[in-house]
Coordinates of C-alpha atoms and ligand atoms in Angstrom, one line a residue:
Chain A
X1 CA 107.4 -150.7 -20.1
X2 CA 105.8 -151.6 -16.5
X3 CA 108.2 -154.6 -16.0
X4 CA 111.3 -152.1 -17.2
X5 CA 110.0 -149.8 -14.6
X6 CA 110.2 -152.4 -12.0
X7 CA 113.5 -153.3 -13.2
X8 CA 114.8 -149.6 -12.9
X9 CA 113.5 -148.9 -9.6
X10 CA 115.1 -152.4 -8.1
X11 CA 118.0 -151.4 -9.6
X12 CA 118.2 -148.0 -7.5
X13 CA 116.9 -149.6 -4.7
X14 CA 119.4 -152.3 -4.6
X15 CA 122.2 -150.1 -3.4
X16 CA 122.2 -147.1 -0.7
X17 CA 122.3 -144.3 -2.8
X18 CA 118.5 -143.5 -2.8
X19 CA 118.8 -143.6 0.9
X20 CA 121.6 -141.1 0.9
X21 CA 120.2 -139.3 -1.5
X22 CA 116.8 -138.9 0.6
X23 CA 118.9 -137.7 3.5
X24 CA 120.2 -135.0 1.3
X25 CA 117.0 -134.2 -0.3
X26 CA 115.6 -133.7 3.4
X27 CA 118.5 -131.6 4.4
X28 CA 118.0 -129.3 1.3
X29 CA 114.3 -129.1 2.2
X30 CA 115.2 -128.4 6.0
X31 CA 117.7 -125.9 5.2
X32 CA 115.2 -123.8 2.3
X33 CA 112.7 -123.9 4.8
X34 CA 114.1 -122.4 7.7
X35 CA 115.6 -119.9 5.2
X36 CA 112.0 -118.7 4.0
X37 CA 110.5 -119.1 7.3
X38 CA 113.0 -116.8 9.2
X39 CA 112.3 -114.3 6.6
X40 CA 108.6 -114.8 6.7
X41 CA 108.6 -114.4 10.6
X42 CA 110.7 -111.2 9.9
X43 CA 108.1 -110.0 7.2
X44 CA 105.3 -110.4 9.5
X45 CA 107.0 -108.7 12.4
X46 CA 107.6 -105.8 10.3
X47 CA 104.5 -106.1 8.7
X48 CA 105.1 -106.6 5.1
X49 CA 103.6 -109.5 3.1
X50 CA 104.7 -112.6 4.0
X51 CA 106.0 -115.0 1.0
X52 CA 103.6 -118.0 1.8
X53 CA 104.5 -119.4 -1.8
X54 CA 108.1 -119.3 -1.0
X55 CA 107.6 -120.9 2.4
X56 CA 105.8 -124.0 1.0
X57 CA 107.6 -124.8 -2.0
X58 CA 110.9 -125.8 -0.6
X59 CA 110.4 -129.4 -1.3
X60 CA 111.9 -128.5 -4.4
X61 CA 115.2 -128.7 -2.6
X62 CA 114.8 -132.7 -3.3
X63 CA 116.0 -131.8 -7.0
X64 CA 119.4 -132.3 -5.8
X65 CA 118.7 -135.7 -5.2
X66 CA 116.7 -136.4 -8.7
X67 CA 119.7 -134.8 -10.5
X68 CA 122.3 -137.4 -9.0
X69 CA 119.8 -140.4 -9.5
X70 CA 119.7 -139.6 -13.2
X71 CA 123.3 -138.9 -13.6
X72 CA 124.0 -142.1 -12.2
X73 CA 121.4 -143.9 -14.2
X74 CA 123.7 -144.4 -17.1
X75 CA 126.9 -143.9 -15.9
X76 CA 127.0 -146.6 -13.3
X77 CA 126.0 -148.7 -16.2
X78 CA 128.9 -147.7 -18.3
X79 CA 131.3 -147.6 -15.3
X80 CA 130.1 -151.0 -13.9
X81 CA 129.7 -152.6 -17.8
X82 CA 126.2 -153.5 -16.5
X83 CA 125.1 -151.7 -19.5
X84 CA 126.0 -155.1 -21.5
X85 CA 123.0 -157.0 -19.6
X86 CA 120.9 -154.0 -19.3
X87 CA 120.7 -153.8 -23.2
X88 CA 120.4 -157.6 -23.6
X89 CA 117.2 -157.4 -21.5
X90 CA 115.9 -154.2 -23.1
X91 CA 117.9 -154.1 -26.5
X92 CA 115.7 -150.7 -27.5
X93 CA 117.8 -147.8 -26.6
X94 CA 114.8 -145.5 -26.4
X95 CA 112.6 -147.9 -24.4
X96 CA 115.3 -148.0 -21.9
X97 CA 115.6 -144.5 -21.9
X98 CA 112.0 -144.1 -21.3
X99 CA 111.7 -146.8 -18.6
X100 CA 114.6 -145.3 -16.7
X101 CA 112.9 -141.8 -16.9
X102 CA 110.0 -143.2 -15.5
X103 CA 111.2 -144.9 -12.8
X104 CA 112.6 -141.5 -11.4
X105 CA 109.3 -140.0 -11.4
X106 CA 108.6 -143.3 -8.8
X107 CA 111.7 -141.9 -6.8
X108 CA 110.3 -138.2 -7.5
X109 CA 107.2 -139.3 -5.7
X110 CA 108.8 -140.7 -2.7
X111 CA 111.2 -138.0 -2.2
X112 CA 108.4 -135.3 -2.7
X113 CA 106.3 -136.9 -0.2
X114 CA 109.0 -136.9 2.4
X115 CA 109.9 -133.3 1.4
X116 CA 106.7 -131.7 1.3
X117 CA 106.0 -133.4 4.8
X118 CA 109.1 -132.1 6.3
X119 CA 108.6 -128.6 4.6
X120 CA 105.3 -128.0 5.9
X121 CA 105.9 -129.8 9.5
X122 CA 108.9 -127.2 10.2
X123 CA 106.9 -124.1 8.4
X124 CA 103.7 -125.0 10.4
X125 CA 105.4 -125.7 13.5
X126 CA 107.6 -122.6 13.5
X127 CA 105.2 -120.2 12.1
X128 CA 102.6 -121.1 14.8
X129 CA 105.2 -120.6 17.3
X130 CA 106.1 -117.4 16.1
X131 CA 102.3 -116.2 15.8
X132 CA 102.3 -115.7 12.0
X133 CA 99.1 -116.8 10.6
X134 CA 99.0 -119.8 8.3
X135 CA 97.9 -119.3 4.5
X136 CA 98.0 -121.8 1.9
X137 CA 96.4 -119.4 -0.8
X138 CA 99.0 -117.5 -3.1
X139 CA 99.4 -120.0 -5.5
X140 CA 100.9 -122.6 -2.7
X141 CA 98.9 -126.0 -4.1
X142 CA 100.3 -125.3 -7.7
X143 CA 103.6 -124.6 -6.3
X144 CA 104.0 -128.0 -4.5
X145 CA 102.5 -129.5 -7.5
X146 CA 105.2 -127.8 -9.6
X147 CA 108.0 -128.8 -7.3
X148 CA 107.1 -132.5 -7.7
X149 CA 106.8 -131.7 -11.4
X150 CA 110.5 -130.0 -11.1
X151 CA 111.8 -133.1 -9.7
X152 CA 110.9 -135.6 -12.5
X153 CA 112.0 -133.3 -15.2
X154 CA 115.2 -133.0 -13.0
X155 CA 115.7 -136.5 -13.1
X156 CA 115.3 -136.4 -16.8
X157 CA 117.7 -133.7 -17.2
X158 CA 120.6 -135.9 -15.2
X159 CA 119.5 -138.9 -17.2
X160 CA 120.2 -137.2 -20.6
X161 CA 123.4 -135.4 -19.2
X162 CA 124.6 -138.7 -18.0
X163 CA 123.8 -140.4 -21.3
X164 CA 126.0 -137.8 -23.1
X165 CA 128.9 -137.7 -20.9
X166 CA 129.1 -141.5 -20.1
X167 CA 132.0 -141.0 -17.4
X168 CA 130.5 -141.0 -14.1
X169 CA 133.1 -139.1 -12.4
X170 CA 132.6 -136.0 -15.1
X171 CA 128.7 -136.2 -15.1
X172 CA 129.2 -135.6 -11.2
X173 CA 131.3 -132.8 -11.6
X174 CA 129.6 -131.1 -14.5
X175 CA 126.0 -131.3 -12.6
X176 CA 127.5 -130.0 -9.2
X177 CA 129.7 -127.1 -10.7
X178 CA 126.4 -126.4 -13.2
X179 CA 124.2 -125.9 -10.3
X180 CA 126.3 -124.3 -7.4
X181 CA 128.5 -122.3 -9.7
X182 CA 127.7 -122.1 -13.5
X183 CA 123.9 -121.1 -12.9
X184 CA 125.0 -118.4 -10.6
X185 CA 127.6 -116.9 -13.1
X186 CA 125.0 -117.1 -16.1
X187 CA 122.5 -115.2 -14.3
X188 CA 125.0 -112.7 -12.9
X189 CA 127.8 -111.8 -15.7
X190 CA 126.7 -108.7 -17.6
X191 CA 125.6 -109.4 -21.4
X192 CA 125.8 -113.2 -20.6
X193 CA 122.9 -113.2 -18.2
X194 CA 120.7 -111.6 -21.1
X195 CA 120.7 -115.4 -22.5
X196 CA 120.0 -116.6 -18.9
X197 CA 116.0 -117.1 -19.6
X198 CA 116.9 -119.6 -21.9
X199 CA 119.5 -121.8 -20.0
X200 CA 118.1 -125.0 -18.1
X201 CA 118.5 -123.3 -14.9
X202 CA 116.6 -120.1 -16.1
X203 CA 114.0 -122.2 -17.3
X204 CA 113.6 -124.3 -14.2
X205 CA 113.8 -121.1 -12.1
X206 CA 110.9 -119.6 -14.0
X207 CA 108.9 -122.5 -13.7
X208 CA 109.2 -122.8 -9.9
X209 CA 108.4 -119.2 -9.7
X210 CA 105.0 -117.9 -8.8
X211 CA 105.5 -115.2 -11.7
X212 CA 107.7 -112.5 -10.1
X213 CA 111.3 -113.0 -8.9
X214 CA 113.1 -111.0 -6.9
X215 CA 116.8 -110.6 -6.7
X216 CA 117.7 -110.7 -10.3
X217 CA 119.3 -108.3 -12.6
X218 CA 117.0 -106.0 -14.4
X219 CA 117.9 -107.2 -17.8
X220 CA 117.4 -110.8 -16.8
X221 CA 113.6 -111.6 -18.1
X222 CA 112.7 -115.2 -17.1
X223 CA 110.0 -116.7 -18.8
X224 CA 106.4 -117.3 -17.8
X225 CA 106.3 -120.1 -15.2
X226 CA 104.7 -122.8 -17.6
X227 CA 106.8 -121.7 -20.4
X228 CA 110.1 -122.0 -18.3
X229 CA 108.7 -125.4 -17.6
X230 CA 108.4 -126.4 -20.8
X231 CA 112.0 -125.0 -21.9
X232 CA 113.3 -127.2 -19.0
X233 CA 111.5 -130.3 -20.3
X234 CA 112.8 -129.2 -23.8
X235 CA 116.6 -129.2 -22.6
X236 CA 116.1 -132.5 -20.7
X237 CA 114.6 -134.2 -23.9
X238 CA 117.2 -132.3 -26.2
X239 CA 119.8 -134.2 -23.9
X240 CA 118.3 -137.5 -23.8
X241 CA 117.8 -137.4 -28.0
X242 CA 121.3 -136.4 -28.3
X243 CA 122.8 -138.9 -25.9
X244 CA 120.5 -141.7 -26.7
X245 CA 121.5 -141.0 -30.5
X246 CA 124.9 -140.6 -30.4
X247 CA 126.3 -142.1 -27.0
X248 CA 124.0 -145.0 -26.5
X249 CA 124.1 -146.0 -29.6
X250 CA 127.8 -146.4 -29.8
X251 CA 129.6 -149.9 -29.6
X252 CA 129.1 -151.4 -26.2
X253 CA 132.4 -153.6 -25.8
Chain B
X1 CA 107.5 -166.1 -37.7
X2 CA 107.7 -166.6 -33.9
X3 CA 104.8 -165.0 -32.5
X4 CA 105.6 -162.8 -29.3
X5 CA 103.2 -165.4 -27.1
X6 CA 104.7 -168.6 -28.3
X7 CA 106.5 -169.8 -25.2
X8 CA 110.1 -170.1 -25.8
X9 CA 112.1 -173.2 -25.5
X10 CA 111.1 -176.6 -26.9
X11 CA 109.8 -175.1 -30.0
X12 CA 108.4 -177.2 -32.5
X13 CA 109.4 -174.5 -35.6
X14 CA 112.5 -175.8 -37.1
X15 CA 113.5 -172.7 -37.8
X16 CA 113.3 -171.7 -34.3
X17 CA 116.9 -171.2 -32.8
X18 CA 119.0 -170.7 -36.0
X19 CA 121.6 -168.2 -35.7
X20 CA 122.7 -166.8 -39.3
X21 CA 125.6 -164.8 -39.5
X22 CA 125.8 -163.3 -43.2
X23 CA 128.8 -161.4 -44.6
X24 CA 129.5 -159.9 -41.2
X25 CA 132.1 -157.2 -41.4
X26 CA 133.5 -155.0 -38.6
X27 CA 136.2 -152.5 -38.9
X28 CA 137.9 -150.9 -36.2
X29 CA 139.8 -147.9 -37.4
X30 CA 141.8 -149.6 -39.9
X31 CA 141.8 -152.8 -38.4
X32 CA 139.1 -155.4 -40.0
X33 CA 138.2 -157.2 -36.7
X34 CA 135.7 -159.4 -38.4
X35 CA 135.8 -159.7 -42.3
X36 CA 133.0 -161.0 -44.4
X37 CA 132.1 -163.8 -42.0
X38 CA 129.0 -166.2 -42.9
X39 CA 128.2 -169.0 -41.2
X40 CA 124.9 -170.8 -39.8
X41 CA 124.4 -172.3 -36.7
X42 CA 121.8 -175.1 -36.5
X43 CA 119.1 -175.3 -34.2
X44 CA 119.6 -177.7 -31.5
X45 CA 123.2 -178.1 -32.1
X46 CA 126.0 -177.5 -29.8
X47 CA 128.4 -175.1 -32.0
X48 CA 132.0 -174.3 -30.9
X49 CA 133.3 -170.9 -31.8
X50 CA 137.0 -171.1 -32.1
X51 CA 140.0 -169.1 -32.9
X52 CA 142.9 -167.4 -31.6
X53 CA 143.0 -164.3 -29.5
X54 CA 142.2 -161.1 -31.3
X55 CA 140.3 -163.3 -33.9
X56 CA 137.1 -161.9 -33.6
X57 CA 134.9 -164.3 -31.7
X58 CA 133.9 -161.6 -28.8
X59 CA 133.3 -158.8 -31.6
X60 CA 130.7 -161.1 -33.8
X61 CA 129.1 -162.2 -30.9
X62 CA 128.4 -158.6 -29.8
X63 CA 127.2 -157.7 -33.1
X64 CA 124.8 -161.0 -32.8
X65 CA 123.5 -159.6 -29.7
X66 CA 123.1 -155.8 -31.2
X67 CA 125.7 -154.5 -28.8
X68 CA 128.1 -153.6 -31.5
X69 CA 126.9 -152.1 -34.9
X70 CA 128.3 -154.1 -37.7
X71 CA 130.3 -152.0 -40.6
X72 CA 128.3 -154.3 -43.0
X73 CA 126.3 -157.5 -43.2
X74 CA 124.0 -158.8 -40.9
X75 CA 123.4 -161.4 -38.0
X76 CA 120.2 -162.8 -37.0
X77 CA 118.5 -165.1 -34.5
X78 CA 115.2 -167.0 -35.6
X79 CA 115.3 -164.8 -38.7
X80 CA 115.5 -161.6 -36.5
X81 CA 117.8 -158.8 -35.4
X82 CA 118.4 -159.0 -31.7
X83 CA 117.0 -155.7 -31.0
X84 CA 113.7 -156.8 -32.9
X85 CA 113.0 -159.9 -30.6
X86 CA 109.7 -159.7 -28.8
X87 CA 111.2 -161.5 -25.5
X88 CA 114.9 -161.2 -25.8
X89 CA 115.7 -162.9 -22.7
X90 CA 113.1 -165.7 -23.0
X91 CA 114.7 -166.2 -26.7
X92 CA 118.4 -165.9 -26.0
X93 CA 120.4 -166.1 -23.0
X94 CA 124.1 -164.8 -23.5
X95 CA 127.1 -164.6 -21.2
X96 CA 129.4 -162.2 -22.6
X97 CA 133.7 -162.4 -21.7
X98 CA 134.4 -160.1 -18.6
X99 CA 130.8 -160.9 -17.0
X100 CA 129.8 -157.2 -15.5
X101 CA 127.8 -156.9 -12.2
X102 CA 127.2 -153.6 -9.9
X103 CA 129.8 -154.1 -7.0
X104 CA 127.0 -153.6 -4.4
X105 CA 124.4 -155.6 -5.9
X106 CA 124.2 -159.5 -4.3
X107 CA 124.1 -162.1 -6.6
X108 CA 120.5 -162.3 -6.2
X109 CA 119.6 -158.6 -6.7
X110 CA 121.7 -158.7 -9.8
X111 CA 119.5 -161.2 -11.4
X112 CA 116.2 -160.2 -9.6
X113 CA 116.7 -156.9 -11.8
X114 CA 116.6 -158.7 -15.1
X115 CA 113.8 -161.1 -13.7
X116 CA 111.8 -157.8 -13.5
X117 CA 113.0 -156.2 -16.7
X118 CA 111.8 -159.9 -18.6
X119 CA 108.4 -160.2 -16.7
X120 CA 109.8 -163.1 -15.0
X121 CA 108.9 -164.0 -11.2
X122 CA 111.6 -163.0 -8.8
X123 CA 111.8 -166.6 -7.7
X124 CA 113.5 -167.4 -11.1
X125 CA 116.4 -165.9 -9.8
X126 CA 117.0 -168.4 -7.1
X127 CA 116.1 -171.2 -9.1
X128 CA 119.2 -170.3 -11.7
X129 CA 121.2 -169.5 -8.6
X130 CA 120.6 -172.8 -7.4
X131 CA 121.2 -174.2 -10.7
X132 CA 124.7 -172.7 -11.3
X133 CA 125.8 -173.8 -7.6
X134 CA 125.8 -170.3 -6.3
X135 CA 122.8 -171.0 -3.6
X136 CA 125.3 -170.5 -0.9
X137 CA 126.5 -166.9 -1.9
X138 CA 123.4 -165.9 -3.6
X139 CA 123.0 -162.8 -0.8
X140 CA 126.6 -161.9 -0.9
X141 CA 127.7 -158.8 -2.9
X142 CA 129.3 -159.6 -6.2
X143 CA 132.4 -157.5 -5.3
X144 CA 133.3 -160.7 -2.9
X145 CA 133.0 -163.0 -5.7
X146 CA 135.7 -164.8 -7.0
X147 CA 136.2 -165.1 -10.8
X148 CA 134.5 -168.8 -11.2
X149 CA 131.8 -167.5 -9.2
X150 CA 131.2 -164.5 -11.1
X151 CA 131.4 -166.6 -14.5
X152 CA 128.7 -168.9 -12.7
X153 CA 126.8 -165.9 -12.1
X154 CA 126.8 -164.7 -16.0
X155 CA 125.8 -168.1 -16.7
X156 CA 122.9 -168.2 -14.2
X157 CA 121.8 -165.1 -16.1
X158 CA 121.5 -166.7 -19.2
X159 CA 119.2 -169.2 -17.8
X160 CA 116.6 -166.8 -16.4
X161 CA 114.5 -166.8 -19.3
X162 CA 114.8 -170.6 -20.1
X163 CA 115.8 -169.5 -23.7
X164 CA 116.1 -171.8 -26.8
X165 CA 119.5 -170.1 -27.8
X166 CA 122.5 -169.8 -25.7
X167 CA 125.4 -167.4 -26.6
X168 CA 128.1 -167.9 -24.6
X169 CA 131.6 -166.3 -24.8
X170 CA 134.4 -168.3 -23.0
X171 CA 132.0 -169.7 -20.4
X172 CA 134.9 -172.0 -19.1
X173 CA 137.2 -169.3 -18.0
X174 CA 138.2 -169.1 -14.5
X175 CA 136.3 -172.1 -13.5
X176 CA 137.9 -174.9 -11.5
X177 CA 138.2 -178.5 -12.7
X178 CA 135.0 -179.2 -10.8
X179 CA 133.3 -176.3 -12.7
X180 CA 134.7 -177.1 -16.2
X181 CA 133.1 -180.6 -15.5
X182 CA 129.9 -179.1 -14.0
X183 CA 129.9 -177.1 -17.6
X184 CA 130.3 -180.1 -19.7
X185 CA 127.3 -181.8 -18.2
X186 CA 125.5 -178.3 -18.4
X187 CA 126.0 -178.3 -22.1
X188 CA 125.0 -181.8 -22.4
X189 CA 121.9 -180.9 -20.7
X190 CA 121.0 -178.0 -22.9
X191 CA 121.9 -180.1 -25.9
X192 CA 119.5 -182.9 -24.9
X193 CA 116.9 -180.2 -24.3
X194 CA 117.6 -179.5 -28.1
X195 CA 118.8 -175.7 -27.4
X196 CA 121.1 -174.2 -29.7
X197 CA 124.6 -173.2 -28.0
X198 CA 126.9 -171.2 -29.6
X199 CA 130.2 -171.0 -27.3
X200 CA 133.4 -169.4 -28.0
X201 CA 136.0 -171.3 -26.0
X202 CA 139.7 -171.9 -25.8
X203 CA 139.2 -175.3 -24.2
X204 CA 139.4 -177.1 -27.4
X205 CA 139.3 -180.6 -25.8
X206 CA 136.4 -179.4 -24.0
X207 CA 134.4 -178.1 -27.2
X208 CA 135.4 -181.4 -29.0
X209 CA 134.1 -183.5 -25.9
X210 CA 130.5 -181.5 -26.3
X211 CA 130.2 -179.9 -29.5
X212 CA 128.5 -181.4 -32.5
X213 CA 129.8 -178.5 -35.0
X214 CA 133.0 -176.1 -35.3
X215 CA 133.2 -172.6 -36.7
X216 CA 136.9 -171.8 -36.9
X217 CA 137.7 -168.2 -37.2
X218 CA 141.2 -166.4 -37.7
X219 CA 142.0 -163.0 -38.1
X220 CA 138.5 -162.2 -38.5
X221 CA 137.8 -164.5 -41.4
X222 CA 136.2 -167.9 -41.4
X223 CA 138.7 -170.7 -41.7
X224 CA 136.4 -173.8 -41.4
X225 CA 132.9 -174.7 -40.4
X226 CA 131.0 -178.0 -40.3
X227 CA 130.3 -181.1 -38.0
X228 CA 133.0 -182.2 -36.1
X229 CA 132.9 -185.6 -38.6
X230 CA 133.3 -183.0 -41.7
X231 CA 136.1 -181.4 -40.0
X232 CA 138.0 -184.5 -38.9
X233 CA 137.7 -186.0 -42.6
X234 CA 141.0 -186.2 -44.2
X235 CA 142.6 -185.8 -41.0
X236 CA 143.0 -189.4 -39.8
X237 CA 146.6 -190.2 -38.7
X238 CA 148.6 -193.5 -38.2
X239 CA 151.4 -193.5 -35.8
X240 CA 154.3 -195.8 -36.3
X241 CA 157.2 -196.3 -33.8
X242 CA 160.2 -198.7 -34.2
X243 CA 163.9 -198.7 -33.8
X244 CA 165.1 -198.4 -37.4
X245 CA 161.9 -196.8 -40.1
X246 CA 164.2 -195.7 -42.6
X247 CA 163.3 -198.3 -45.0
X248 CA 159.5 -198.1 -44.2
X249 CA 159.4 -194.2 -44.6
X250 CA 161.0 -194.7 -47.7
X251 CA 158.3 -197.5 -48.9
X252 CA 155.4 -195.0 -47.5
X253 CA 156.7 -192.4 -50.0
X254 CA 157.0 -194.9 -53.0
X255 CA 153.4 -196.0 -52.1
X256 CA 151.8 -192.6 -52.1
X257 CA 151.6 -191.9 -48.6
X258 CA 152.3 -188.3 -46.9
X259 CA 153.2 -187.4 -43.4
X260 CA 155.9 -186.4 -41.2
X261 CA 158.7 -187.8 -39.0
X262 CA 158.8 -186.5 -35.3
X263 CA 161.7 -185.5 -33.5
X264 CA 161.3 -188.5 -31.5
X265 CA 161.7 -190.8 -34.7
X266 CA 158.1 -191.6 -34.9
X267 CA 156.3 -191.5 -38.4
X268 CA 153.1 -189.7 -38.2
X269 CA 151.3 -190.9 -41.4
X270 CA 148.1 -189.1 -43.1
X271 CA 146.0 -192.3 -43.7
X272 CA 143.5 -194.4 -41.7
X273 CA 144.9 -197.6 -43.4
X274 CA 146.5 -199.4 -40.6
X275 CA 146.6 -202.5 -42.3
X276 CA 148.5 -201.1 -45.3
X277 CA 151.0 -199.7 -43.3
X278 CA 151.5 -202.8 -41.4
X279 CA 152.0 -204.7 -44.6
X280 CA 154.3 -202.3 -45.7
X281 CA 156.5 -202.7 -42.7
X282 CA 156.3 -206.3 -42.7
X283 CA 157.3 -206.9 -46.6
X284 CA 160.3 -204.4 -46.0
X285 CA 161.5 -206.3 -42.6
X286 CA 161.0 -203.1 -40.2
X287 CA 160.5 -203.9 -36.7
X288 CA 157.3 -202.2 -35.2
X289 CA 157.1 -201.1 -31.5
X290 CA 153.9 -199.3 -32.0
X291 CA 151.2 -198.9 -34.8
X292 CA 148.2 -197.2 -34.1
X293 CA 145.3 -194.7 -35.6
X294 CA 145.6 -191.3 -33.8
X295 CA 142.1 -190.0 -32.5
X296 CA 140.8 -186.9 -34.0
X297 CA 141.9 -183.8 -32.2
X298 CA 140.6 -180.8 -32.5
X299 CA 143.2 -178.9 -31.0
X300 CA 145.8 -180.3 -33.7
X301 CA 143.4 -179.2 -36.4
X302 CA 143.0 -175.7 -34.6
X303 CA 146.8 -175.2 -34.8
X304 CA 147.1 -176.5 -38.3
X305 CA 144.6 -174.1 -39.5
X306 CA 145.6 -171.2 -37.7
X307 CA 149.1 -172.1 -37.8
X308 CA 151.4 -169.0 -37.3
X309 CA 148.9 -166.7 -37.0
X310 CA 148.5 -166.7 -33.6
X311 CA 150.1 -163.8 -31.6
X312 CA 153.0 -164.1 -29.5
X313 CA 156.1 -166.3 -29.6
X314 CA 155.5 -169.8 -30.5
X315 CA 157.1 -171.7 -27.7
X316 CA 155.8 -175.2 -28.2
X317 CA 154.1 -175.6 -31.4
X318 CA 151.8 -178.9 -31.2
X319 CA 150.9 -180.6 -34.4
X320 CA 153.3 -178.9 -36.7
X321 CA 153.3 -179.9 -40.3
X322 CA 149.7 -181.1 -40.0
X323 CA 148.5 -179.0 -42.9
X324 CA 146.9 -181.7 -45.4
X325 CA 148.5 -181.9 -48.7
X326 CA 151.9 -181.3 -47.9
X327 CA 154.6 -183.7 -49.3
X328 CA 155.9 -185.9 -47.0
X329 CA 158.4 -184.0 -44.7
X330 CA 161.1 -184.7 -42.3
X331 CA 160.5 -182.7 -38.8
X332 CA 162.9 -181.0 -36.5
X333 CA 166.0 -182.1 -38.3
X334 CA 165.9 -185.4 -36.2
X335 CA 168.4 -188.1 -37.4
Ligands
ATP401 N1 136.3 -151.6 -29.2 C1 137.2 -152.0 -30.1 N2 138.1 -150.8 -30.5 C2 139.0 -151.3 -31.4 N3 139.2 -152.5 -31.6 C3 138.7 -153.5 -31.2 C4 137.8 -153.4 -30.5 N4 137.3 -154.5 -30.0 C5 137.9 -155.5 -30.5 N5 139.0 -154.9 -31.3 C6 140.0 -155.7 -31.7 O1 139.2 -156.4 -32.8 C7 140.0 -157.9 -32.8 C8 139.0 -158.9 -32.3 O2 138.7 -158.8 -31.1 P1 137.9 -159.6 -30.3 O3 137.9 -159.4 -29.0 O4 136.6 -159.9 -31.0 O5 138.8 -161.3 -30.2 P2 138.3 -162.4 -29.8 O6 138.2 -163.4 -30.9 O7 137.4 -162.7 -28.9 O8 139.8 -162.8 -28.8 P3 139.8 -163.6 -27.4 O9 140.1 -165.0 -27.7 O10 141.3 -162.9 -27.0 O11 138.9 -162.8 -26.5 C9 141.1 -157.7 -31.8 O12 142.3 -157.2 -32.8 C10 140.9 -156.4 -31.2 O13 141.7 -155.5 -30.7
MG402 MG1 136.9 -162.5 -26.9

């Protein structure tokens, strides 16, 4: 298994995708941090409670990067037909999926380190300059850990989606449309949104929250954070299982 | 049988390296790409896997490697399915048709990825790159590789784990003459080390030079399998040329010899009894300009076995009428 993870990490390191994804992750983190810090400064000036949890968990912005890595995990192999030598080296499809998923944990650590540092650096400098006191309570440490776990899960989710779709372009388009459009549609359209809590996006949102989420319609009742995390994990595993069972065991020719 | 810790290659176990294909069938839609195919590749032999385009060679090899799921039947290496091999790259080296690499990876990066997966040291990648003559371009991206370079990189990949069994699908494709010569030496070298090589190829002359055995396939079915000696048995041909061979042809038929007459007037007689033919010519007063035993030619045998079955128009059918057992017949309407 260690060998397999080394091989998969090497695969990703051998192209520049991981570097551009690091930049993208940093950009999302920076934007998220700036948004929540501005909000925090305003709240402080108004004399409201400052949402420190939101400010210090923006490293979750690296999720896009992990989603892309995950989506590319198998679709690139199908596109360039490297799936053949890959399966010759690792004939067991489930082992291969596990190895790839584990390699995203490695990248999640790297991206999380970069993004947590960036998140904290921007927030601390800005809040101090604006005279807002720093406070790492309010579930911040747990939130940072959950942000990291969400990256690992997102990588697995992308991998499963890619395994299922096999086509790189289709997987990328679907992934992007899902996060930026479909997810918002699902939690907005009346009736439909009643099921939102059970979608992958709903699970992930619940997981990353500290229990109460603002800006959701009244009839959307997200799960508790841990339950949301488990739901998202279940989605990822289900995609991996279906992808592994039906897509990966098809003839490779 | 083979324990996971036993070093691969140069094994002492005689069953080590045997490939057994047993009643293997693959149906694509309504097409039987491989049809009840059975054959065995003996350890330490170089076996040519031959057949016209679309015969099912690649499909068979992919089933052997666990990439294509057989409709029925089984294919094993060392008595195990490929998926069950404890250390696949150290046991079997395979290069399939249309070798495939990530275009942005260098040759070296490509091989290092599989070194890592197989638990081999990264320097093994450089060693095999040198072996196949790609040392100079090992740090270039594979998208810039020529066809022959890709082919060599695929071959390099088979050697990573120093495996006892090699499965190669048309390795000579895209190689230049120097490359083909190199490949021939490469096969000899592998065979000399007692490795099992199963190689599909359309380069019949090359196969004949390096192979001990051949498995001939047509339309998914086994046509013939055996050592080249076995395959050549009964195919000995005596060629006779002369200005007027009519009386000799009659005498040969009377004496029970079968064969054909070529458009250029030469007679091809299915026998290795040169003396008998020479004697008949002498007693019938026939002038001979040539009397020789034709060497076994795998290509002729191949065409005689798969004749008329290969796809596409037959522009220049070599070895027509070589089907053993046909009566002595005239060819091409000469004379
Ligand atoms: N994935 C597939 N789906 C449908 N048909 C297939 C598939 N793969 C192969 N075939 C068919 O199976 C037959 C055998 O193909 P295969 O590639 O095994 O032949 P081959 O002996 O390797 O030929 P060649 O010498 O051209 O490489 C062909 O008729 C081919 O069209
Ligand atoms: Mg083929």
